[in-house]
Amino acid sequence: MNPVIQSQPAGGPDAGATPAKPLKILLIVPAGEAVRVTREHPKVPRRAMLRFSVLSLTVVAALTPREHEVRIIDENVEPLDFETDCDVVGITFMTALAPRAWAIAAEFRRRGRIVVGGGYHATLCPDDAAPHFDALVIGDAEGAWDRLLADVQKGTLQKFYRSFGGLSANLRTPVPRRELLADMARYYATVNAVQAGRGCRHNCRYCSVTVFHDRKYRRRAVPDVIAEVRRLPRCFIFVDDNIIAEREYALELFRALAPLRKRWVSQCSILIADDPELLRWARAAGCRGLFIGIETANAENLAAMNKQFNRNDSYRERLRRVHRAGIGVVAGMIAGMDADGPDWFRRTLRFLRETGIDAVQLNILTPLPGTPLFADMENAGRITDRDWSHYDYRHVVFEPARMTAAELQAGADWLYAQFYRLDRIWWRFVRTIFHAGWMPALLGLRLGLTYRYDNRREGIIGWNPERAGQGTARNGGRGVVSLKVPALNAEH
């Protein structure tokens, strides 16, 4: 590999130096084997509802000086060509995609390209990632990416780049270069992703967002967000980790959005249900769906994960308030916490029905490296699998406390398959029309059909662990869950 991009005249670097040569930059989103599009398998899986704009790399592209040429490749929707003409390759990846990122980096480095890594795994596990790359961006890309490119041009590339100024409360980030996704836009639920704030102040032990952002929340100036949203179509998505993380900021944002008559979805904590004013303004601002991390209905589990604010005794009423406001609910649930036994899956299926959840993203508890949960389990000798590709929330990589690993795997698969039975999908659609309105109902229907398609394509069946001896834990399938991505990040 030759990192020297500029040319130097015979008299030395200061004697009539010519301008540095513009760079050709390729930015890559790796994909898991089950969903990766290749030349041999060019068909894009019909799961657009689980894909939205790769905001991480469209922001990195916007941070790139315009004299450089930038291209984005998302392996979820198009094949990667290792013979692409480029000088610099940037790869953003989460833990489960680290092995694929290593493989991509090796191929491009073998061809003499400069390869840069970034994202959650690179930030939280730099010693693990560093050997595979020429340089790493640690943390946010803002304030680091431009310096890295300047050093590439000067031939002075360093190993690590961090954003200057720390994690200040004010977030300054450019408008993403969404036009770079235009050719593939049809494969996404939307390429119009917006980020108003970044990070979360909660301290859930399993969450890498908390660690990445040092338990801080940063927000953009509301006028900047509104100026960006005005230029978008009516429907878009806020990819904030918790859009109500700072109440007064959220109210200011919602009040400014209301006159625009837009429609959007986002994610936040269940605390929005406890604040009638905030909930009312979210609906007035155009919110029609929220991903809410419910995780568990067990108080012991909530306490163990530092998420007592969820208050499991009032889920039903709180979720009813959200629906009454005309907002659909996609619930995040986690299987395999230490208080969960083989009966958890049956009880959770009933809980999801009784609380009127429109869609569910079911994750097997995954101790992501860099989080307190990983440290706890490693110290206790409970980590049983260090193949990072299995850290996709759909594999058991630790020793459960009150059931076997096979029971946890089987139960999670069974619950997913049962919740997304076709009759149940349609029943939820009809119910939500009356409880929350057409738009939340349609959102739930489209998500339900997409998750059902994924389950069938991956062979997700499972069995109820309460009924010992039925079937096998998996039927050859590996479910894949889609994640939200802030700046040069890709995991939460």
Tab-separated table of C-alpha atoms in Angstrom, residues 6-438:
chain	number	residue	atom	x	y	z
A	6	GLN	CA	0.295	14.043	-3.612
A	7	SER	CA	3.276	14.703	-5.891
A	8	GLN	CA	6.372	16.601	-4.690
A	9	PRO	CA	8.665	18.671	-6.962
A	10	ALA	CA	12.416	18.115	-6.986
A	11	GLY	CA	13.176	21.119	-4.769
A	12	GLY	CA	11.436	19.608	-1.721
A	13	PRO	CA	7.969	20.035	-0.243
A	14	ASP	CA	8.177	23.832	-0.056
A	15	ALA	CA	9.597	24.523	-3.499
A	16	GLY	CA	6.681	25.121	-5.828
A	17	ALA	CA	4.539	22.283	-4.441
A	18	THR	CA	1.659	21.329	-6.695
A	19	PRO	CA	-1.855	20.969	-5.265
A	20	ALA	CA	-2.635	17.572	-3.756
A	21	LYS	CA	-4.440	15.185	-6.037
A	22	PRO	CA	-8.186	14.830	-5.321
A	23	LEU	CA	-9.127	11.481	-3.842
A	24	LYS	CA	-11.533	8.812	-5.003
A	25	ILE	CA	-13.322	7.598	-1.878
A	26	LEU	CA	-15.449	4.479	-1.511
A	27	LEU	CA	-17.656	4.234	1.603
A	28	ILE	CA	-19.008	0.776	2.457
A	29	VAL	CA	-21.769	-0.680	4.612
A	30	PRO	CA	-20.997	-4.407	5.068
A	31	ALA	CA	-23.825	-6.932	5.242
A	32	GLY	CA	-24.217	-10.350	6.811
A	33	GLU	CA	-24.057	-13.411	4.607
A	34	ALA	CA	-27.798	-14.124	4.821
A	35	VAL	CA	-28.785	-10.735	3.376
A	36	ARG	CA	-25.709	-9.757	1.354
A	37	VAL	CA	-26.176	-8.942	-2.323
A	38	THR	CA	-23.394	-10.296	-4.534
A	39	ARG	CA	-22.753	-10.821	-8.233
A	40	GLU	CA	-23.607	-14.492	-7.711
A	41	HIS	CA	-26.780	-13.611	-5.769
A	42	PRO	CA	-27.911	-10.244	-7.165
A	43	LYS	CA	-31.527	-10.366	-5.979
A	44	VAL	CA	-32.205	-7.865	-3.195
A	45	PRO	CA	-34.264	-9.455	-0.378
A	46	ARG	CA	-37.736	-7.913	-0.045
A	47	ARG	CA	-37.105	-6.325	3.337
A	48	ALA	CA	-37.093	-2.615	2.535
A	49	MET	CA	-39.113	-1.828	5.676
A	50	LEU	CA	-36.104	-2.919	7.739
A	51	ARG	CA	-33.713	-0.648	5.834
A	52	PHE	CA	-33.497	3.101	6.030
A	53	SER	CA	-30.953	5.582	4.800
A	54	VAL	CA	-27.375	4.733	5.788
A	55	LEU	CA	-27.120	8.062	7.589
A	56	SER	CA	-23.653	7.296	8.927
A	57	LEU	CA	-22.063	7.306	5.492
A	58	THR	CA	-24.200	9.997	3.890
A	59	VAL	CA	-22.984	12.265	6.712
A	60	VAL	CA	-19.363	11.182	6.189
A	61	ALA	CA	-19.816	11.949	2.503
A	62	ALA	CA	-21.114	15.405	3.428
A	63	LEU	CA	-18.050	15.960	5.622
A	64	THR	CA	-15.800	15.192	2.660
A	65	PRO	CA	-14.418	18.247	0.807
A	66	ARG	CA	-16.201	18.536	-2.518
A	67	GLU	CA	-13.049	18.273	-4.610
A	68	HIS	CA	-12.993	14.569	-3.748
A	69	GLU	CA	-15.149	11.972	-5.483
A	70	VAL	CA	-17.347	9.897	-3.151
A	71	ARG	CA	-19.359	6.741	-3.727
A	72	ILE	CA	-21.402	4.695	-1.233
A	73	ILE	CA	-21.924	0.934	-1.460
A	74	ASP	CA	-24.398	-0.809	0.842
A	75	GLU	CA	-23.959	-4.571	0.538
A	76	ASN	CA	-27.567	-5.011	1.640
A	77	VAL	CA	-28.745	-3.673	-1.723
A	78	GLU	CA	-25.884	-3.941	-4.240
A	79	PRO	CA	-22.752	-6.029	-4.808
A	80	LEU	CA	-19.295	-4.817	-3.846
A	81	ASP	CA	-16.631	-4.764	-6.569
A	82	PHE	CA	-13.125	-5.060	-5.124
A	83	GLU	CA	-11.685	-3.755	-8.408
A	84	THR	CA	-13.415	-0.383	-7.945
A	85	ASP	CA	-11.104	2.487	-8.814
A	86	CYS	CA	-10.519	4.279	-5.503
A	87	ASP	CA	-7.780	5.660	-3.268
A	88	VAL	CA	-9.464	5.451	0.144
A	89	VAL	CA	-12.008	2.932	1.449
A	90	GLY	CA	-14.081	3.726	4.543
A	91	ILE	CA	-16.001	0.943	6.312
A	92	THR	CA	-18.493	1.518	9.132
A	93	PHE	CA	-19.553	-1.569	11.074
A	94	MET	CA	-21.150	-2.965	14.175
A	95	THR	CA	-19.823	-5.920	16.142
A	96	ALA	CA	-21.750	-8.588	14.242
A	97	LEU	CA	-20.312	-7.316	10.970
A	98	ALA	CA	-16.706	-7.027	12.165
A	99	PRO	CA	-15.612	-10.300	10.470
A	100	ARG	CA	-17.073	-9.108	7.165
A	101	ALA	CA	-15.390	-5.724	7.640
A	102	TRP	CA	-12.058	-7.500	8.248
A	103	ALA	CA	-12.484	-9.488	5.022
A	104	ILE	CA	-13.366	-6.409	2.967
A	105	ALA	CA	-10.435	-4.479	4.412
A	106	ALA	CA	-8.001	-7.304	3.648
A	107	GLU	CA	-9.081	-7.480	0.004
A	108	PHE	CA	-8.740	-3.741	-0.555
A	109	ARG	CA	-5.411	-3.493	1.301
A	110	ARG	CA	-4.090	-6.343	-0.818
A	111	ARG	CA	-4.888	-4.145	-3.823
A	112	GLY	CA	-2.963	-1.209	-2.369
A	113	ARG	CA	-5.909	0.867	-1.129
A	114	ILE	CA	-5.927	2.854	2.096
A	115	VAL	CA	-8.638	1.356	4.307
A	116	VAL	CA	-10.237	3.198	7.225
A	117	GLY	CA	-12.567	1.682	9.826
A	118	GLY	CA	-15.174	3.411	11.960
A	119	GLY	CA	-18.364	2.822	13.909
A	120	TYR	CA	-19.276	1.281	17.225
A	121	HIS	CA	-16.966	-1.734	17.195
A	122	ALA	CA	-13.985	0.288	16.013
A	123	THR	CA	-14.645	2.819	18.769
A	124	LEU	CA	-15.360	0.459	21.652
A	125	CYS	CA	-12.802	-2.216	20.669
A	126	PRO	CA	-9.990	-0.324	18.896
A	127	ASP	CA	-7.346	-2.905	19.805
A	128	ASP	CA	-9.446	-5.597	18.146
A	129	ALA	CA	-10.078	-3.521	15.019
A	130	ALA	CA	-6.751	-1.737	14.538
A	131	PRO	CA	-4.732	-4.607	12.973
A	132	HIS	CA	-7.207	-4.819	10.095
A	133	PHE	CA	-7.083	-1.168	8.994
A	134	ASP	CA	-4.618	1.518	8.027
A	135	ALA	CA	-6.484	3.974	10.252
A	136	LEU	CA	-9.466	4.111	12.602
A	137	VAL	CA	-11.939	6.907	13.281
A	138	ILE	CA	-12.707	6.694	16.994
A	139	GLY	CA	-16.083	8.159	17.899
A	140	ASP	CA	-17.845	10.722	15.732
A	141	ALA	CA	-16.614	11.486	12.231
A	142	GLU	CA	-17.109	15.243	12.638
A	143	GLY	CA	-13.732	16.853	13.295
A	144	ALA	CA	-11.793	13.697	12.466
A	145	TRP	CA	-12.621	12.684	8.887
A	146	ASP	CA	-11.412	15.903	7.257
A	147	ARG	CA	-8.081	15.698	9.098
A	148	LEU	CA	-7.671	12.091	8.036
A	149	LEU	CA	-8.184	12.944	4.366
A	150	ALA	CA	-5.742	15.851	4.594
A	151	ASP	CA	-3.135	13.498	6.077
A	152	VAL	CA	-3.744	10.968	3.316
A	153	GLN	CA	-2.978	13.656	0.759
A	154	LYS	CA	0.179	14.696	2.607
A	155	GLY	CA	1.343	11.118	3.071
A	156	THR	CA	1.260	11.459	6.874
A	157	LEU	CA	-1.612	9.117	7.746
A	158	GLN	CA	-1.901	8.354	11.475
A	159	LYS	CA	-3.367	5.207	13.014
A	160	PHE	CA	-6.124	6.839	15.105
A	161	TYR	CA	-8.314	9.900	14.570
A	162	ARG	CA	-10.666	11.382	17.153
A	163	SER	CA	-13.005	14.323	16.964
A	164	PHE	CA	-11.662	17.482	18.602
A	165	GLY	CA	-13.587	19.302	21.311
A	166	GLY	CA	-15.112	16.334	23.143
A	167	LEU	CA	-18.835	15.668	23.411
A	168	SER	CA	-20.227	19.186	23.746
A	169	ALA	CA	-23.978	19.692	24.136
A	170	ASN	CA	-24.280	21.382	20.747
A	171	LEU	CA	-24.165	19.005	17.800
A	172	ARG	CA	-23.000	20.396	14.492
A	173	THR	CA	-23.303	18.034	11.580
A	174	PRO	CA	-23.877	18.656	7.863
A	175	VAL	CA	-26.964	17.819	5.859
A	176	PRO	CA	-26.449	14.242	4.578
A	177	ARG	CA	-25.681	13.654	0.910
A	178	ARG	CA	-28.803	11.634	0.218
A	179	GLU	CA	-28.376	11.999	-3.532
A	180	LEU	CA	-25.615	9.392	-3.369
A	181	LEU	CA	-28.312	6.788	-2.624
A	182	ALA	CA	-30.664	7.842	-5.416
A	183	ASP	CA	-30.008	4.826	-7.638
A	184	MET	CA	-30.847	2.399	-4.824
A	185	ALA	CA	-33.523	4.413	-3.005
A	186	ARG	CA	-36.277	1.979	-3.986
A	187	TYR	CA	-34.729	-0.673	-1.743
A	188	TYR	CA	-35.122	1.415	1.429
A	189	ALA	CA	-38.165	2.323	3.484
A	190	THR	CA	-36.791	5.847	3.079
A	191	VAL	CA	-33.505	7.532	2.302
A	192	ASN	CA	-34.780	10.620	4.119
A	193	ALA	CA	-33.288	10.087	7.565
A	194	VAL	CA	-32.762	13.041	9.892
A	195	GLN	CA	-30.922	13.270	13.189
A	196	ALA	CA	-31.903	16.014	15.635
A	197	GLY	CA	-30.015	14.657	18.638
A	198	ARG	CA	-27.386	12.026	19.305
A	199	GLY	CA	-26.830	9.828	22.331
A	200	CYS	CA	-28.830	8.990	25.458
A	201	ARG	CA	-28.464	9.870	29.141
A	202	HIS	CA	-29.845	6.577	30.430
A	203	ASN	CA	-27.376	3.951	31.599
A	204	CYS	CA	-28.796	0.618	30.449
A	205	ARG	CA	-26.071	-1.978	30.978
A	206	TYR	CA	-26.528	-3.746	27.645
A	207	CYS	CA	-26.473	-0.603	25.493
A	208	SER	CA	-23.454	0.463	23.464
A	209	VAL	CA	-25.043	3.845	22.674
A	210	THR	CA	-24.521	4.872	26.295
A	211	VAL	CA	-20.850	3.891	26.208
A	212	PHE	CA	-20.133	5.373	22.770
A	213	HIS	CA	-21.577	8.753	23.725
A	214	ASP	CA	-20.296	8.717	27.312
A	215	ARG	CA	-23.874	8.885	28.620
A	216	LYS	CA	-24.329	12.304	27.048
A	217	TYR	CA	-27.001	13.739	24.794
A	218	ARG	CA	-26.199	16.339	22.135
A	219	ARG	CA	-28.664	18.185	19.976
A	220	ARG	CA	-28.671	20.306	16.847
A	221	ALA	CA	-30.112	23.792	16.781
A	222	VAL	CA	-33.836	23.496	16.077
A	223	PRO	CA	-33.724	26.015	13.169
A	224	ASP	CA	-31.075	23.832	11.477
A	225	VAL	CA	-33.254	20.735	11.823
A	226	ILE	CA	-36.315	22.552	10.507
A	227	ALA	CA	-34.391	23.936	7.534
A	228	GLU	CA	-33.353	20.388	6.611
A	229	VAL	CA	-36.818	18.908	7.101
A	230	ARG	CA	-38.469	21.593	4.945
A	231	ARG	CA	-36.579	20.257	1.923
A	232	LEU	CA	-37.718	16.663	2.459
A	233	PRO	CA	-40.827	14.861	1.213
A	234	ARG	CA	-43.762	14.636	3.583
A	235	CYS	CA	-42.699	11.319	5.167
A	236	PHE	CA	-39.284	10.755	6.758
A	237	ILE	CA	-37.606	9.209	9.809
A	238	PHE	CA	-35.805	10.669	12.808
A	239	VAL	CA	-33.009	8.235	13.681
A	240	ASP	CA	-32.345	9.756	17.102
A	241	ASP	CA	-31.495	7.235	19.810
A	242	ASN	CA	-34.080	8.896	22.079
A	243	ILE	CA	-35.896	11.837	20.544
A	244	ILE	CA	-37.296	12.935	23.921
A	245	ALA	CA	-33.964	12.681	25.746
A	246	GLU	CA	-34.152	16.377	26.631
A	247	ARG	CA	-37.760	17.395	27.268
A	248	GLU	CA	-37.564	21.136	26.598
A	249	TYR	CA	-35.586	20.582	23.414
A	250	ALA	CA	-38.117	17.986	22.230
A	251	LEU	CA	-40.999	20.384	22.887
A	252	GLU	CA	-39.232	23.162	20.982
A	253	LEU	CA	-38.591	20.805	18.082
A	254	PHE	CA	-42.145	19.426	17.992
A	255	ARG	CA	-43.711	22.896	18.105
A	256	ALA	CA	-41.505	24.021	15.230
A	257	LEU	CA	-42.364	20.911	13.204
A	258	ALA	CA	-46.129	21.122	13.630
A	259	PRO	CA	-46.797	23.810	10.973
A	260	LEU	CA	-44.879	21.802	8.348
A	261	ARG	CA	-47.511	19.028	8.353
A	262	LYS	CA	-44.908	16.307	7.882
A	263	ARG	CA	-45.195	12.634	8.892
A	264	TRP	CA	-42.393	10.804	10.653
A	265	VAL	CA	-41.393	7.910	12.897
A	266	SER	CA	-38.635	7.740	15.486
A	267	GLN	CA	-37.620	6.040	18.715
A	268	CYS	CA	-37.784	7.063	22.349
A	269	SER	CA	-38.262	5.770	25.882
A	270	ILE	CA	-41.616	4.808	27.397
A	271	LEU	CA	-41.404	8.032	29.429
A	272	ILE	CA	-43.205	9.873	26.637
A	273	ALA	CA	-46.406	8.197	27.842
A	274	ASP	CA	-46.039	9.917	31.235
A	275	ASP	CA	-45.983	13.414	29.745
A	276	PRO	CA	-49.334	14.369	28.164
A	277	GLU	CA	-48.010	17.664	26.785
A	278	LEU	CA	-45.000	16.043	25.149
A	279	LEU	CA	-47.116	13.245	23.707
A	280	ARG	CA	-49.707	15.695	22.351
A	281	TRP	CA	-47.047	17.824	20.656
A	282	ALA	CA	-45.291	14.758	19.203
A	283	ARG	CA	-48.547	13.824	17.468
A	284	ALA	CA	-49.136	17.430	16.343
A	285	ALA	CA	-45.599	17.512	14.955
A	286	GLY	CA	-46.354	14.526	12.707
A	287	CYS	CA	-45.217	11.516	14.741
A	288	ARG	CA	-47.074	8.393	13.605
A	289	GLY	CA	-44.884	5.615	14.992
A	290	LEU	CA	-42.318	5.080	17.759
A	291	PHE	CA	-39.837	2.331	18.509
A	292	ILE	CA	-39.927	1.981	22.302
A	293	GLY	CA	-37.468	-0.158	24.243
A	294	ILE	CA	-39.761	-2.083	26.573
A	295	GLU	CA	-37.275	-4.978	26.844
A	296	THR	CA	-39.036	-6.989	29.575
A	297	ALA	CA	-42.101	-7.087	31.788
A	298	ASN	CA	-40.033	-8.369	34.725
A	299	ALA	CA	-39.060	-5.869	37.447
A	300	GLU	CA	-36.017	-7.924	38.468
A	301	ASN	CA	-34.671	-7.807	34.926
A	302	LEU	CA	-35.274	-4.049	34.640
A	303	ALA	CA	-33.369	-3.410	37.859
A	304	ALA	CA	-30.453	-5.626	36.763
A	305	MET	CA	-30.158	-3.638	33.525
A	306	ASN	CA	-30.492	-0.170	35.132
A	307	LYS	CA	-33.818	0.417	33.414
A	308	GLN	CA	-36.133	0.765	36.391
A	309	PHE	CA	-37.690	3.893	34.842
A	310	ASN	CA	-39.676	1.587	32.553
A	311	ARG	CA	-41.914	0.642	35.535
A	312	ASN	CA	-43.244	-2.686	34.341
A	313	ASP	CA	-46.440	-2.428	36.433
A	314	SER	CA	-47.970	0.241	34.157
A	315	TYR	CA	-47.040	-0.844	30.638
A	316	ARG	CA	-50.608	-1.475	29.512
A	317	GLU	CA	-51.960	1.954	30.431
A	318	ARG	CA	-48.895	3.815	29.180
A	319	LEU	CA	-48.969	2.100	25.801
A	320	ARG	CA	-52.703	2.754	25.579
A	321	ARG	CA	-51.978	6.482	25.952
A	322	VAL	CA	-49.522	6.372	23.053
A	323	HIS	CA	-52.094	4.631	20.862
A	324	ARG	CA	-54.819	7.068	21.861
A	325	ALA	CA	-52.533	9.865	20.668
A	326	GLY	CA	-52.585	8.267	17.197
A	327	ILE	CA	-49.066	6.841	17.382
A	328	GLY	CA	-48.158	3.223	16.647
A	329	VAL	CA	-45.722	1.276	18.835
A	330	VAL	CA	-42.898	-1.013	17.750
A	331	ALA	CA	-41.591	-2.673	20.905
A	332	GLY	CA	-38.015	-3.699	21.509
A	333	MET	CA	-37.955	-6.878	23.627
A	334	ILE	CA	-34.963	-8.798	25.003
A	335	ALA	CA	-35.050	-12.541	25.658
A	336	GLY	CA	-32.655	-14.284	28.018
A	337	MET	CA	-32.171	-11.923	30.953
A	338	ASP	CA	-31.281	-13.607	34.213
A	339	ALA	CA	-34.825	-13.707	35.599
A	340	ASP	CA	-36.178	-15.365	32.425
A	341	GLY	CA	-37.066	-19.035	32.477
A	342	PRO	CA	-38.594	-21.316	29.826
A	343	ASP	CA	-42.054	-19.842	30.474
A	344	TRP	CA	-40.901	-16.317	29.448
A	345	PHE	CA	-41.771	-16.813	25.775
A	346	ARG	CA	-45.391	-17.838	26.319
A	347	ARG	CA	-45.910	-15.074	28.875
A	348	THR	CA	-44.307	-12.485	26.619
A	349	LEU	CA	-46.455	-13.465	23.661
A	350	ARG	CA	-49.501	-12.869	25.862
A	351	PHE	CA	-48.057	-9.569	27.137
A	352	LEU	CA	-47.547	-8.315	23.577
A	353	ARG	CA	-51.132	-9.152	22.715
A	354	GLU	CA	-52.634	-7.617	25.855
A	355	THR	CA	-50.686	-4.352	25.546
A	356	GLY	CA	-51.637	-3.849	21.900
A	357	ILE	CA	-48.090	-3.777	20.504
A	358	ASP	CA	-48.174	-3.238	16.715
A	359	ALA	CA	-44.809	-4.833	15.894
A	360	VAL	CA	-41.911	-6.268	17.860
A	361	GLN	CA	-38.167	-6.432	17.376
A	362	LEU	CA	-37.143	-9.399	19.501
A	363	ASN	CA	-33.483	-9.528	20.467
A	364	ILE	CA	-31.700	-12.340	22.230
A	365	LEU	CA	-29.705	-10.723	25.041
A	366	THR	CA	-26.314	-9.942	23.522
A	367	PRO	CA	-23.369	-8.764	25.646
A	368	LEU	CA	-21.752	-6.381	23.162
A	369	PRO	CA	-18.026	-5.895	23.778
A	370	GLY	CA	-17.353	-2.557	25.412
A	371	THR	CA	-20.573	-2.537	27.436
A	372	PRO	CA	-20.900	-3.154	31.203
A	373	LEU	CA	-22.942	-6.267	30.432
A	374	PHE	CA	-20.061	-7.790	28.477
A	375	ALA	CA	-17.630	-7.029	31.311
A	376	ASP	CA	-19.981	-8.620	33.852
A	377	MET	CA	-20.434	-11.778	31.830
A	378	GLU	CA	-16.760	-12.059	30.921
A	379	ASN	CA	-15.747	-11.737	34.562
A	380	ALA	CA	-18.285	-14.413	35.494
A	381	GLY	CA	-17.019	-16.758	32.762
A	382	ARG	CA	-20.410	-16.774	31.016
A	383	ILE	CA	-19.285	-15.809	27.508
A	384	THR	CA	-19.430	-19.000	25.440
A	385	ASP	CA	-18.954	-17.711	21.882
A	386	ARG	CA	-16.490	-15.076	20.645
A	387	ASP	CA	-17.394	-15.305	16.981
A	388	TRP	CA	-18.430	-11.680	16.462
A	389	SER	CA	-20.694	-12.632	13.554
A	390	HIS	CA	-22.973	-14.288	16.113
A	391	TYR	CA	-23.415	-11.001	18.021
A	392	ASP	CA	-26.389	-10.108	15.818
A	393	TYR	CA	-29.067	-10.402	18.542
A	394	ARG	CA	-30.277	-13.658	16.993
A	395	HIS	CA	-27.712	-16.096	18.447
A	396	VAL	CA	-27.024	-17.157	22.032
A	397	VAL	CA	-23.408	-16.278	22.868
A	398	PHE	CA	-23.518	-16.621	26.682
A	399	GLU	CA	-24.665	-19.058	29.348
A	400	PRO	CA	-28.237	-18.172	30.411
A	401	ALA	CA	-29.078	-18.240	34.115
A	402	ARG	CA	-32.423	-20.063	34.211
A	403	MET	CA	-32.606	-22.060	30.992
A	404	THR	CA	-30.260	-23.742	28.575
A	405	ALA	CA	-28.795	-21.992	25.564
A	406	ALA	CA	-30.820	-24.325	23.334
A	407	GLU	CA	-34.038	-23.367	25.139
A	408	LEU	CA	-33.278	-19.656	24.777
A	409	GLN	CA	-32.528	-20.039	21.079
A	410	ALA	CA	-35.591	-22.162	20.446
A	411	GLY	CA	-37.894	-19.938	22.469
A	412	ALA	CA	-36.781	-16.736	20.773
A	413	ASP	CA	-37.331	-18.272	17.348
A	414	TRP	CA	-40.717	-19.664	18.410
A	415	LEU	CA	-41.903	-16.322	19.791
A	416	TYR	CA	-40.862	-14.483	16.618
A	417	ALA	CA	-42.638	-17.019	14.403
A	418	GLN	CA	-45.769	-17.005	16.571
A	419	PHE	CA	-46.053	-13.229	16.852
A	420	TYR	CA	-45.730	-12.861	13.081
A	421	ARG	CA	-48.278	-15.502	12.157
A	422	LEU	CA	-50.343	-14.175	9.272
A	423	ASP	CA	-53.649	-14.229	11.167
A	424	ARG	CA	-52.106	-12.259	14.033
A	425	ILE	CA	-50.611	-9.684	11.693
A	426	TRP	CA	-54.004	-8.984	10.146
A	427	TRP	CA	-55.786	-8.916	13.501
A	428	ARG	CA	-53.316	-6.302	14.816
A	429	PHE	CA	-53.838	-4.239	11.666
A	430	VAL	CA	-57.626	-4.116	12.176
A	431	ARG	CA	-57.300	-3.431	15.908
A	432	THR	CA	-54.833	-0.575	15.400
A	433	ILE	CA	-57.074	1.146	12.864
A	434	PHE	CA	-59.600	1.668	15.672
A	435	HIS	CA	-57.058	2.367	18.438
A	436	ALA	CA	-54.572	4.637	16.685
A	437	GLY	CA	-55.679	5.284	13.110
A	438	TRP	CA	-54.802	4.282	9.552
